């Protein structure tokens, strides 16, 4: 039937259709161009973090399908070319033609901005990255993306190039009508991700494991096909965050064998809490909202903390374990505690420096009520455990009072006042913390070069000599007596212990600059342990960074890439086209660089690379620190044996 044969009215609607189609296509293109023009606005940055964000965005779609009750498994595979395949066993993305655009829903999901979650109505979208955008952003930032949907007894296929349709949706063949699912495969665009297009297996594995803990019953698998002996790792926890707490406490001595676990829902908000005490002096509290790690805490965390403190004090008083006049502080009742709080909110508000602080006030009340009711019941039903928890808090309280008294006596001697700035520190001239950076530099030689090469206005240098004190098992007194550590606290200006105040930070960037070898890694771990245990708020505020002096620079025309390993260099050289000829430069260790080289490669904000220590690593860090620095010998030996191979490679 040609257009001429159509009745008048239909012709009009066809013309209308065509117009609407054109309009929607223009929207599509301008939307995707906006993403390619300012990728940072949509995925945070185009660094390694942004590269990984693409995977999280795609996985989120599968998790939504699982939370809606339709998918049970998500498989993630990294291909040898650093492209990624994600598969779920959900209903399959809808493929019907939409009235509004005249295009298949599948196409719209991938090339219209903010299309995610618009279909199907009902069930709210719970996961979703910081930016709440989805598949179309990933598509716009990929050189190629292909998708296969199993639905209605057919295998549907389509693909894209840099966000634009290459092969329109077609049917590849028929399948059993019972089969269903979605498979997405994408290759990140090196023109966008100029720093690196290489996925980090550890980052992927850690987050995928975490997602499995946070979504109990959901099975996630991870296969890194770049490895010769690629094994399929399976993460599936029926216990959810209760299993997470057990995992976090694996290398610790616990006070009671089973974590306490609470789950409930109110006003559309789901709350889960798992908590277990150990004989540690530290506490490890991780909170999540809609699967996002809320490093900066927020209302759900405040509600949990308030409930914990109140319930323990009430119980102690009612059972005459605590005197009427005695009151345990929040820090007291959290000593030795490992806890995970995870809430799912229909409309989460993220605030704070790094948009990882939950702002919804209803999350506070619901978390407080839900946890306190259940925890109270637990204490009543388990008097032995209850007594141990209260008594542990009392011990902590006494130690804290004693430490405070000791600190007050030695306050003058402790020299933590800023007026007492240490001589080794080469301070910067600006007094504006927002633009001020403190470099902690390994070795006096690199320290000297850094002082000479820095921007004096914004960059302060603090050289440290070799290994600092391992704070994991040292008492507060010993830590405060350590010159190197005191110097760092004085320079930061934040105070120590209970007096710690992140608002007083004199620098909003603390940058650890150590050599890319085993010693450098050890010094970095010691510094991070110190920061993690005693300066945690600056970590949560996103102030802590690791400088990444490159091993190589590869230049080809206008393109400049910094390379961290021989392996990566090989990979990159293979992918580069024959002309113009790439130029490779090898960098030496920090100590061997002169002031200008150090500035050019590692300190100049224009072209340096910094890794923000987000605490992405912190969950793992707690486990690893406990293992490396703690009492239990067997897990440490295992860890060192397992990682010896990598340590040797570094030498
Ligand atoms: F697999 C995956 F993780 F890579 C992935 C899965 C990636 C993307 C972009 C989407 C999905 C996905 C989407 N899995 N399942 C769905 N489901 C839907 O989009 C869907 C299916 C049916 C209905 C319905 O109402 O019938 C509604 C929706 C939203």
XYZ file of C-alpha atoms and ligand atoms in Angstrom:
680
model
C 0.000 0.000 0.000
C 1.525 3.307 -1.080
C 0.818 6.598 0.643
C -1.445 7.671 -2.256
C -3.883 4.859 -1.579
C -4.427 5.942 1.985
C -7.535 7.849 3.064
C -6.954 11.575 3.734
C -7.039 11.348 7.508
C -4.444 8.580 7.636
C -2.103 10.608 5.406
C -2.251 13.432 7.892
C -1.464 11.202 10.783
C 1.433 9.721 8.838
C 2.800 13.191 8.171
C 2.325 13.965 11.836
C 4.124 10.748 12.721
C 7.030 11.647 10.491
C 7.299 15.063 12.086
C 7.239 13.600 15.568
C 9.793 11.053 14.527
C 12.119 13.758 13.189
C 11.657 15.753 16.369
C 12.431 12.792 18.567
C 15.503 11.916 16.488
C 16.801 15.458 16.892
C 16.263 15.126 20.627
C 18.068 11.808 20.602
C 21.098 13.253 18.856
C 21.317 16.393 20.969
C 20.903 14.306 24.130
C 23.695 11.915 23.239
C 25.931 14.738 22.020
C 25.466 16.455 25.372
C 26.686 13.290 27.061
C 29.738 13.007 24.811
C 30.525 16.702 25.220
C 30.367 16.697 29.020
C 30.736 13.075 30.112
C 31.729 14.143 33.638
C 28.271 15.571 34.226
C 26.773 12.133 33.685
C 29.329 9.699 35.051
C 31.326 11.842 37.489
C 34.625 11.776 35.612
C 36.362 10.194 32.648
C 39.043 8.668 34.854
C 39.166 4.999 35.808
C 36.245 5.732 38.110
C 34.068 6.892 35.195
C 35.119 3.874 33.157
C 33.893 1.561 35.914
C 30.769 3.653 36.335
C 29.613 2.393 32.912
C 29.504 -1.135 34.271
C 27.626 -0.077 37.409
C 25.032 1.737 35.300
C 24.349 -1.344 33.195
C 24.303 -3.742 36.156
C 21.839 -1.412 37.935
C 19.274 -2.166 35.260
C 19.589 -5.878 35.934
C 19.345 -5.274 39.687
C 16.152 -3.261 39.209
C 14.711 -6.192 37.314
C 15.718 -8.496 40.181
C 14.239 -6.160 42.813
C 11.024 -6.077 40.791
C 11.006 -9.856 41.232
C 11.738 -10.953 37.672
C 15.479 -11.673 37.504
C 17.436 -14.080 39.707
C 20.905 -13.905 38.211
C 23.236 -11.350 36.633
C 26.422 -12.360 34.862
C 29.278 -9.951 34.237
C 32.142 -10.742 31.894
C 35.177 -8.665 30.950
C 36.248 -9.591 27.418
C 39.906 -9.723 26.317
C 39.510 -6.328 24.564
C 38.224 -4.696 27.783
C 34.659 -4.633 26.516
C 32.050 -5.832 29.007
C 29.082 -8.199 28.698
C 26.229 -8.115 31.211
C 23.409 -10.665 31.081
C 20.301 -11.090 33.201
C 17.437 -13.582 33.224
C 14.681 -10.977 33.576
C 11.679 -10.300 31.355
C 13.803 -8.796 28.605
C 13.668 -5.098 27.686
C 10.314 -4.338 25.955
C 10.564 -4.339 22.166
C 7.129 -3.006 21.122
C 6.820 0.132 18.990
C 5.970 3.133 21.126
C 3.137 5.379 19.962
C 4.982 8.576 20.832
C 8.236 8.002 18.986
C 7.271 5.320 16.510
C 10.418 3.501 17.580
C 10.922 0.221 19.492
C 11.117 0.742 23.259
C 14.450 -1.109 23.163
C 15.950 1.574 20.915
C 14.667 4.367 23.147
C 16.182 2.794 26.247
C 19.604 3.129 24.634
C 19.412 6.423 22.822
C 17.146 8.716 24.802
C 18.541 10.323 27.923
C 16.794 9.376 31.182
C 14.775 6.640 29.492
C 15.597 4.132 32.212
C 12.748 3.151 34.529
C 10.063 4.884 32.501
C 8.544 1.690 31.255
C 6.243 -0.691 32.972
C 5.007 1.684 35.651
C 4.546 0.245 39.138
C 7.563 -0.852 41.172
C 9.991 1.989 41.817
C 13.549 2.123 40.629
C 15.704 1.375 43.625
C 19.223 1.059 42.378
C 20.762 3.595 40.065
C 24.097 5.296 40.305
C 24.806 8.687 41.741
C 23.514 10.320 38.627
C 20.413 8.252 38.070
C 20.963 8.037 34.358
C 21.348 4.849 32.523
C 21.873 2.781 29.497
C 21.802 5.694 27.024
C 24.763 7.330 28.750
C 26.756 4.108 28.538
C 25.761 3.840 24.879
C 26.824 7.413 24.109
C 30.250 6.764 25.646
C 30.887 3.428 23.897
C 32.425 2.955 20.467
C 30.056 0.047 20.027
C 27.174 -1.432 21.981
C 25.055 -4.413 21.088
C 22.048 -5.796 22.870
C 20.134 -9.049 22.629
C 16.702 -9.533 24.165
C 14.971 -12.870 24.639
C 11.227 -12.257 24.819
C 7.937 -13.313 23.166
C 9.638 -16.436 21.794
C 12.143 -14.387 19.739
C 15.762 -13.298 19.897
C 15.801 -9.565 19.192
C 19.065 -7.840 18.297
C 20.264 -4.329 17.653
C 23.540 -2.425 17.811
C 24.915 1.098 18.018
C 28.085 3.031 17.239
C 28.959 5.922 19.575
C 25.295 6.024 20.574
C 23.822 6.060 17.078
C 21.786 3.189 15.676
C 23.888 1.027 13.364
C 21.684 -2.061 12.995
C 17.999 -1.311 13.693
C 16.159 -3.853 15.815
C 15.697 -7.205 14.085
C 14.754 -10.751 14.959
C 17.682 -13.163 14.857
C 15.599 -16.263 15.384
C 13.063 -18.045 17.531
C 13.434 -19.538 20.981
C 11.342 -21.399 23.510
C 8.612 -18.891 24.483
C 9.485 -19.563 28.143
C 12.992 -18.132 27.717
C 13.627 -14.543 28.695
C 16.474 -12.175 29.470
C 18.668 -9.290 28.354
C 22.297 -9.230 27.238
C 24.235 -5.985 26.783
C 27.789 -5.805 25.423
C 29.695 -2.522 25.176
C 33.191 -1.214 24.409
C 34.101 2.048 26.189
C 35.284 4.784 23.809
C 39.022 5.572 24.190
C 38.352 9.083 22.835
C 36.324 9.690 26.004
C 38.288 7.611 28.487
C 41.673 9.044 27.589
C 43.367 8.048 30.851
C 42.608 4.366 30.724
C 40.219 1.900 29.130
C 41.536 -1.021 31.169
C 39.154 -2.484 33.737
C 40.481 -3.278 37.191
C 39.496 -6.809 38.183
C 39.758 -6.094 41.898
C 37.454 -3.062 41.715
C 34.895 -5.049 39.726
C 35.069 -8.110 41.963
C 34.769 -6.091 45.181
C 31.730 -4.133 44.057
C 30.033 -7.183 42.519
C 30.506 -9.080 45.789
C 29.112 -6.084 47.655
C 26.066 -5.934 45.381
C 25.456 -9.618 46.113
C 25.586 -8.931 49.877
C 23.253 -5.965 49.490
C 20.662 -7.845 47.441
C 20.152 -11.105 49.278
C 19.280 -14.090 47.177
C 20.427 -12.476 43.945
C 23.204 -14.419 42.238
C 25.943 -12.420 40.554
C 28.805 -13.962 38.652
C 32.030 -12.396 37.432
C 34.373 -13.748 34.782
C 37.545 -11.953 33.761
C 38.190 -13.416 30.324
C 41.417 -11.430 29.982
C 43.061 -14.007 32.242
C 44.383 -17.168 30.663
C 42.685 -19.336 33.270
C 39.493 -17.317 33.554
C 37.320 -18.692 36.323
C 33.709 -17.782 36.924
C 33.379 -16.288 40.406
C 29.942 -16.725 41.976
C 28.461 -14.437 44.600
C 25.181 -15.501 46.125
C 24.279 -14.770 49.735
C 20.994 -15.965 51.140
C 21.916 -14.126 54.366
C 22.454 -10.781 52.599
C 24.126 -8.157 54.794
C 24.236 -10.635 57.687
C 26.695 -12.573 55.535
C 28.456 -9.277 54.804
C 29.123 -8.712 58.517
C 30.394 -12.278 58.852
C 32.695 -11.658 55.904
C 34.003 -8.397 57.371
C 34.672 -10.142 60.697
C 36.323 -13.186 59.162
C 39.738 -12.289 60.576
C 38.490 -11.066 63.938
C 37.469 -12.677 67.219
C 33.729 -12.239 67.645
C 31.854 -11.954 70.954
C 28.780 -13.875 69.820
C 28.684 -16.204 66.829
C 25.677 -14.955 64.835
C 25.259 -11.334 63.750
C 21.989 -9.740 64.868
C 19.850 -9.155 61.797
C 16.831 -6.874 61.399
C 14.661 -6.372 58.357
C 11.506 -4.350 57.981
C 9.549 -1.938 55.858
C 7.615 1.195 56.672
C 6.303 4.073 54.548
C 7.767 2.386 51.486
C 11.259 2.402 53.040
C 12.995 -0.959 53.496
C 15.507 -1.109 56.343
C 18.048 -3.858 56.966
C 20.623 -3.864 59.759
C 23.216 -6.517 60.636
C 25.500 -6.102 63.623
C 28.105 -8.151 65.492
C 30.649 -7.311 68.186
C 34.340 -8.270 68.140
C 37.154 -7.808 70.665
C 38.569 -5.001 68.465
C 39.064 -1.443 69.647
C 37.747 -0.004 66.408
C 34.301 0.075 64.966
C 33.392 -0.632 61.384
C 30.065 0.799 60.302
C 29.059 0.765 56.643
C 25.818 2.321 55.504
C 24.055 2.099 52.161
C 21.074 3.735 50.538
C 19.697 2.101 47.403
C 22.892 0.052 47.096
C 25.046 3.193 47.141
C 27.697 3.276 49.836
C 26.925 6.403 51.869
C 30.477 7.156 53.000
C 29.380 10.458 54.478
C 26.554 8.804 56.409
C 23.337 10.755 56.723
C 19.923 10.280 58.260
C 19.760 6.468 58.183
C 23.144 6.300 59.892
C 22.142 8.911 62.471
C 18.935 6.990 63.217
C 20.845 3.749 63.675
C 23.488 5.311 65.934
C 20.919 7.096 68.092
C 18.903 3.895 68.525
C 21.978 1.806 69.374
C 23.188 4.227 72.051
C 19.744 4.703 73.577
C 18.790 1.020 73.688
C 22.089 -0.095 75.244
C 21.979 2.640 77.895
C 18.330 1.875 78.705
C 19.037 -1.818 79.023
C 22.095 -1.200 81.215
C 20.140 1.068 83.527
C 17.049 -1.140 83.764
C 19.152 -4.170 84.646
C 21.443 -2.344 87.060
C 24.559 -3.038 85.034
C 25.014 0.699 84.589
C 24.662 3.144 87.471
C 21.969 5.808 87.042
C 24.704 8.428 86.724
C 26.691 6.480 84.135
C 26.043 7.167 80.472
C 27.776 5.413 77.610
C 28.591 7.592 74.600
C 28.030 6.609 70.980
C 31.748 5.909 70.567
C 31.664 3.699 73.666
C 28.812 1.479 72.496
C 30.280 1.200 68.997
C 33.722 0.035 70.087
C 34.353 -3.399 68.578
C 31.145 -3.233 66.553
C 30.900 -4.286 62.926
C 27.610 -3.236 61.362
C 26.013 -2.825 57.970
C 22.925 -0.671 57.532
C 21.188 -0.845 54.168
C 18.011 0.995 53.297
C 16.026 1.216 50.087
C 14.161 4.471 49.650
C 11.707 5.370 46.842
C 13.163 8.877 46.468
C 16.661 9.099 47.955
C 18.253 12.542 48.342
C 22.035 12.460 48.210
C 23.980 15.387 49.638
C 27.468 16.237 50.847
C 30.929 16.739 49.328
C 30.834 13.498 47.379
C 27.033 13.108 47.158
C 27.204 10.138 49.491
C 25.241 11.513 52.434
C 21.577 10.575 52.703
C 19.345 13.561 53.426
C 15.801 12.149 53.737
C 14.533 12.800 57.259
C 12.010 9.950 57.127
C 14.955 7.541 56.793
C 16.135 8.602 60.264
C 12.843 7.875 62.037
C 12.168 4.625 60.221
C 15.694 3.264 60.769
C 15.656 4.298 64.440
C 12.237 2.738 65.116
C 12.843 -0.446 63.164
C 16.266 -1.129 64.674
C 15.494 -0.132 68.272
C 12.396 -2.349 68.468
C 14.250 -5.395 67.238
C 17.493 -4.741 69.106
C 15.636 -4.202 72.356
C 13.919 -7.546 71.877
C 17.264 -9.191 71.138
C 18.792 -7.877 74.379
C 15.799 -9.086 76.414
C 15.946 -12.546 74.874
C 19.734 -12.889 75.099
C 20.817 -11.661 78.547
C 24.362 -13.077 78.281
C 25.119 -11.265 75.036
C 23.340 -8.167 76.320
C 25.527 -8.041 79.423
C 28.679 -8.479 77.325
C 27.671 -5.616 75.048
C 26.985 -3.253 77.954
C 30.169 -4.266 79.784
C 32.229 -3.780 76.657
C 30.807 -0.267 76.391
C 31.691 0.387 80.043
C 35.295 -0.688 79.455
C 35.473 1.573 76.426
C 34.031 4.431 78.432
C 36.618 4.047 81.210
C 39.488 3.824 78.728
C 38.208 6.937 77.002
C 37.958 8.920 80.216
C 41.480 7.837 81.183
C 42.849 8.710 77.753
C 41.188 12.095 77.846
C 42.686 12.874 81.234
C 46.122 11.809 80.003
C 45.685 13.962 76.925
C 44.718 16.996 78.926
C 47.762 16.588 81.130
C 50.068 16.253 78.127
C 48.217 18.701 75.905
C 50.948 21.326 76.170
C 53.636 18.757 75.458
C 51.689 17.166 72.598
C 52.314 20.225 70.456
C 49.297 19.673 68.239
C 48.650 23.409 68.069
C 49.057 24.989 64.658
C 51.295 27.688 66.134
C 53.694 24.818 66.555
C 53.956 23.918 62.877
C 56.711 21.409 62.340
C 59.945 22.501 60.721
C 59.923 19.675 58.185
C 56.715 20.960 56.666
C 57.112 23.274 53.678
C 53.742 24.987 53.928
C 51.931 26.685 51.080
C 51.216 30.394 51.171
C 47.432 30.343 50.664
C 45.334 30.023 53.797
C 42.306 28.833 51.803
C 41.840 25.108 52.617
C 39.784 24.568 49.480
C 42.741 25.194 47.186
C 45.418 23.897 49.559
C 47.033 20.507 49.074
C 49.309 18.586 51.412
C 51.684 16.134 49.731
C 53.079 13.427 51.974
C 56.223 12.390 50.163
C 58.280 9.252 50.687
C 61.935 10.039 51.301
C 63.947 13.222 51.757
C 65.260 13.200 48.205
C 61.834 13.199 46.550
C 60.719 15.589 49.293
C 63.423 18.028 48.210
C 62.427 17.860 44.548
C 58.780 18.258 45.471
C 59.524 21.379 47.536
C 61.451 22.882 44.650
C 59.007 21.960 41.905
C 55.680 22.667 43.628
C 53.254 25.534 43.216
C 54.002 27.456 46.411
C 50.581 29.058 46.599
C 48.611 25.834 46.793
C 50.980 22.954 47.548
C 52.538 22.053 50.893
C 55.126 19.276 51.208
C 55.689 16.972 54.162
C 58.506 14.479 53.604
C 58.400 11.327 55.712
C 61.334 9.055 56.328
C 60.580 5.418 55.579
C 58.106 3.324 57.529
C 55.820 5.099 59.960
C 54.450 3.461 63.118
C 51.878 0.720 62.575
C 48.890 2.133 64.447
C 46.779 -1.001 64.219
C 47.827 -2.354 67.589
C 49.434 0.704 69.197
C 47.779 2.570 72.070
C 46.742 6.190 71.639
C 49.580 7.343 73.901
C 52.191 5.668 71.760
C 50.619 7.016 68.612
C 50.668 10.557 69.967
C 54.263 10.130 71.080
C 55.332 9.359 67.513
C 56.966 12.386 65.869
C 56.075 11.532 62.295
C 52.389 11.062 63.141
C 52.190 14.149 65.350
C 53.669 16.211 62.574
C 50.969 14.993 60.189
C 48.136 15.790 62.606
C 49.585 19.203 63.378
C 49.951 20.019 59.696
C 46.366 18.935 58.980
C 45.145 21.081 61.862
C 42.254 18.740 62.642
C 43.162 17.772 66.219
C 43.143 14.186 67.454
C 40.772 11.588 68.870
C 37.575 12.992 70.354
C 38.703 16.508 69.468
C 39.058 15.624 65.780
C 37.276 18.188 63.638
C 37.230 17.824 59.865
C 36.035 21.446 59.527
C 39.441 22.550 60.743
C 41.309 20.737 57.974
C 43.909 23.139 56.580
C 43.999 21.264 53.278
C 41.127 19.756 51.312
C 43.528 17.461 49.526
C 45.890 15.169 51.352
C 47.944 13.467 48.693
C 50.039 10.402 49.418
C 53.016 10.261 47.068
C 55.071 7.087 47.351
C 57.131 5.047 44.921
C 55.432 2.460 42.724
C 57.265 -0.430 44.401
C 56.738 -2.773 47.360
C 58.219 -0.374 49.930
C 56.085 2.437 48.572
C 53.001 0.248 48.815
C 53.851 -0.637 52.411
C 54.326 3.005 53.409
C 51.066 3.874 51.656
C 49.255 1.103 53.566
C 50.651 2.337 56.884
C 49.521 5.893 56.103
C 46.094 4.718 54.979
C 45.741 2.621 58.136
C 46.486 5.705 60.208
C 44.001 7.791 58.218
C 41.366 5.060 58.245
C 41.570 4.551 62.010
C 42.253 8.064 63.286
C 41.312 10.550 60.565
C 38.286 8.788 59.130
C 36.228 11.991 58.604
C 38.746 13.350 56.091
C 38.489 10.073 54.211
C 34.702 10.263 54.219
C 34.842 13.899 53.108
C 36.803 12.765 50.053
C 39.982 14.654 50.987
C 42.422 11.758 50.655
C 44.194 11.008 47.376
C 46.968 8.840 46.057
C 49.328 10.372 43.535
C 50.019 8.133 40.595
C 53.440 8.725 39.157
C 53.286 7.017 35.782
C 55.717 4.406 34.509
C 55.437 5.476 30.891
C 54.029 8.215 28.742
C 52.825 7.319 25.253
C 52.261 10.145 22.820
C 50.664 9.854 19.416
C 49.868 13.144 17.731
C 47.726 15.055 20.185
C 46.875 11.995 22.249
C 48.802 11.542 25.497
C 48.417 8.492 27.702
C 50.049 7.602 30.970
C 50.765 3.942 31.546
C 51.195 2.143 34.865
C 52.663 -1.235 33.926
C 54.596 -3.079 31.259
C 51.548 -5.221 30.647
C 49.342 -2.218 29.993
C 52.001 -0.737 27.719
C 51.964 -3.893 25.612
C 48.156 -3.818 25.444
C 48.085 -0.175 24.449
C 50.776 -0.510 21.786
C 48.767 -3.284 20.139
C 45.665 -1.105 19.881
C 47.449 1.955 18.430
C 47.172 2.478 14.672
C 50.482 2.501 12.694
C 50.711 6.251 12.081
C 51.772 8.650 13.345
C 54.441 6.688 15.153
C 53.802 6.611 18.928
C 56.532 8.017 21.168
C 57.222 6.150 24.421
C 58.931 7.738 27.412
C 59.864 5.796 30.543
C 59.767 7.498 33.947
C 62.049 6.611 36.837
C 61.203 6.357 40.560
C 60.159 9.480 42.490
C 63.586 9.912 44.069
C 65.286 9.921 40.682
C 63.070 12.600 39.182
C 64.236 16.179 39.313
C 61.937 18.964 40.462
C 60.659 19.686 36.971
C 59.937 16.067 36.104
C 58.126 15.527 39.390
C 55.998 18.600 38.770
C 55.230 17.606 35.163
C 54.240 14.023 35.803
C 52.827 13.888 39.299
C 52.065 17.276 40.833
C 50.846 19.615 38.095
C 47.036 19.658 38.401
C 46.826 20.072 34.608
C 48.080 16.610 33.797
C 48.671 14.660 37.000
C 46.554 11.680 37.911
C 45.143 11.301 41.388
C 43.125 8.427 42.758
C 40.637 9.605 45.329
C 40.570 7.130 48.208
C 36.835 6.861 48.427
C 36.467 4.064 50.883
C 35.427 1.971 47.888
C 38.504 0.256 49.063
C 37.723 0.936 52.710
C 35.405 -2.008 53.245
C 38.172 -4.202 52.020
C 40.739 -2.068 53.765
C 39.278 -2.872 57.176
C 39.551 -6.579 56.483
C 42.998 -6.269 54.984
C 44.291 -4.007 57.764
C 42.959 -6.379 60.427
C 44.681 -9.190 58.644
C 47.996 -7.522 57.873
C 48.364 -5.589 61.078
C 46.336 -7.602 63.578
C 46.844 -10.622 65.831
C 45.679 -13.610 63.812
C 48.649 -15.175 62.062
C 47.109 -17.808 59.777
C 45.052 -15.505 57.538
C 48.010 -13.136 57.237
C 50.280 -15.923 56.062
C 47.673 -17.028 53.532
C 47.231 -13.497 52.259
C 50.944 -12.941 51.872
C 51.368 -16.270 50.100
C 48.492 -15.502 47.765
C 49.846 -12.086 46.947
C 53.533 -12.936 46.886
C 53.375 -13.356 43.145
C 52.248 -9.765 42.682
C 54.795 -8.478 45.170
C 57.560 -10.132 43.163
C 56.298 -8.594 39.946
C 56.677 -5.179 41.526
C 60.338 -5.841 42.376
F 21.433 -7.257 31.623
C 21.707 -5.992 31.819
F 22.024 -5.877 33.100
F 22.772 -5.679 31.113
C 20.603 -5.109 31.489
C 19.331 -5.492 31.799
C 20.849 -3.899 30.872
C 19.793 -3.065 30.571
C 20.042 -1.770 29.905
C 18.501 -3.438 30.888
C 18.253 -4.658 31.498
C 16.943 -5.085 31.813
C 15.741 -4.406 31.673
N 16.668 -6.267 32.302
N 15.353 -6.386 32.458
C 14.751 -5.269 32.081
N 13.426 -5.152 32.129
C 12.673 -4.179 31.538
O 13.196 -3.241 30.956
C 11.215 -4.365 31.587
C 10.679 -5.529 31.111
C 9.309 -5.706 31.112
C 8.470 -4.716 31.571
C 7.008 -4.888 31.529
O 6.296 -4.061 32.119
O 6.558 -5.868 30.916
C 9.023 -3.547 32.075
C 10.408 -3.374 32.085
C 10.996 -2.124 32.663
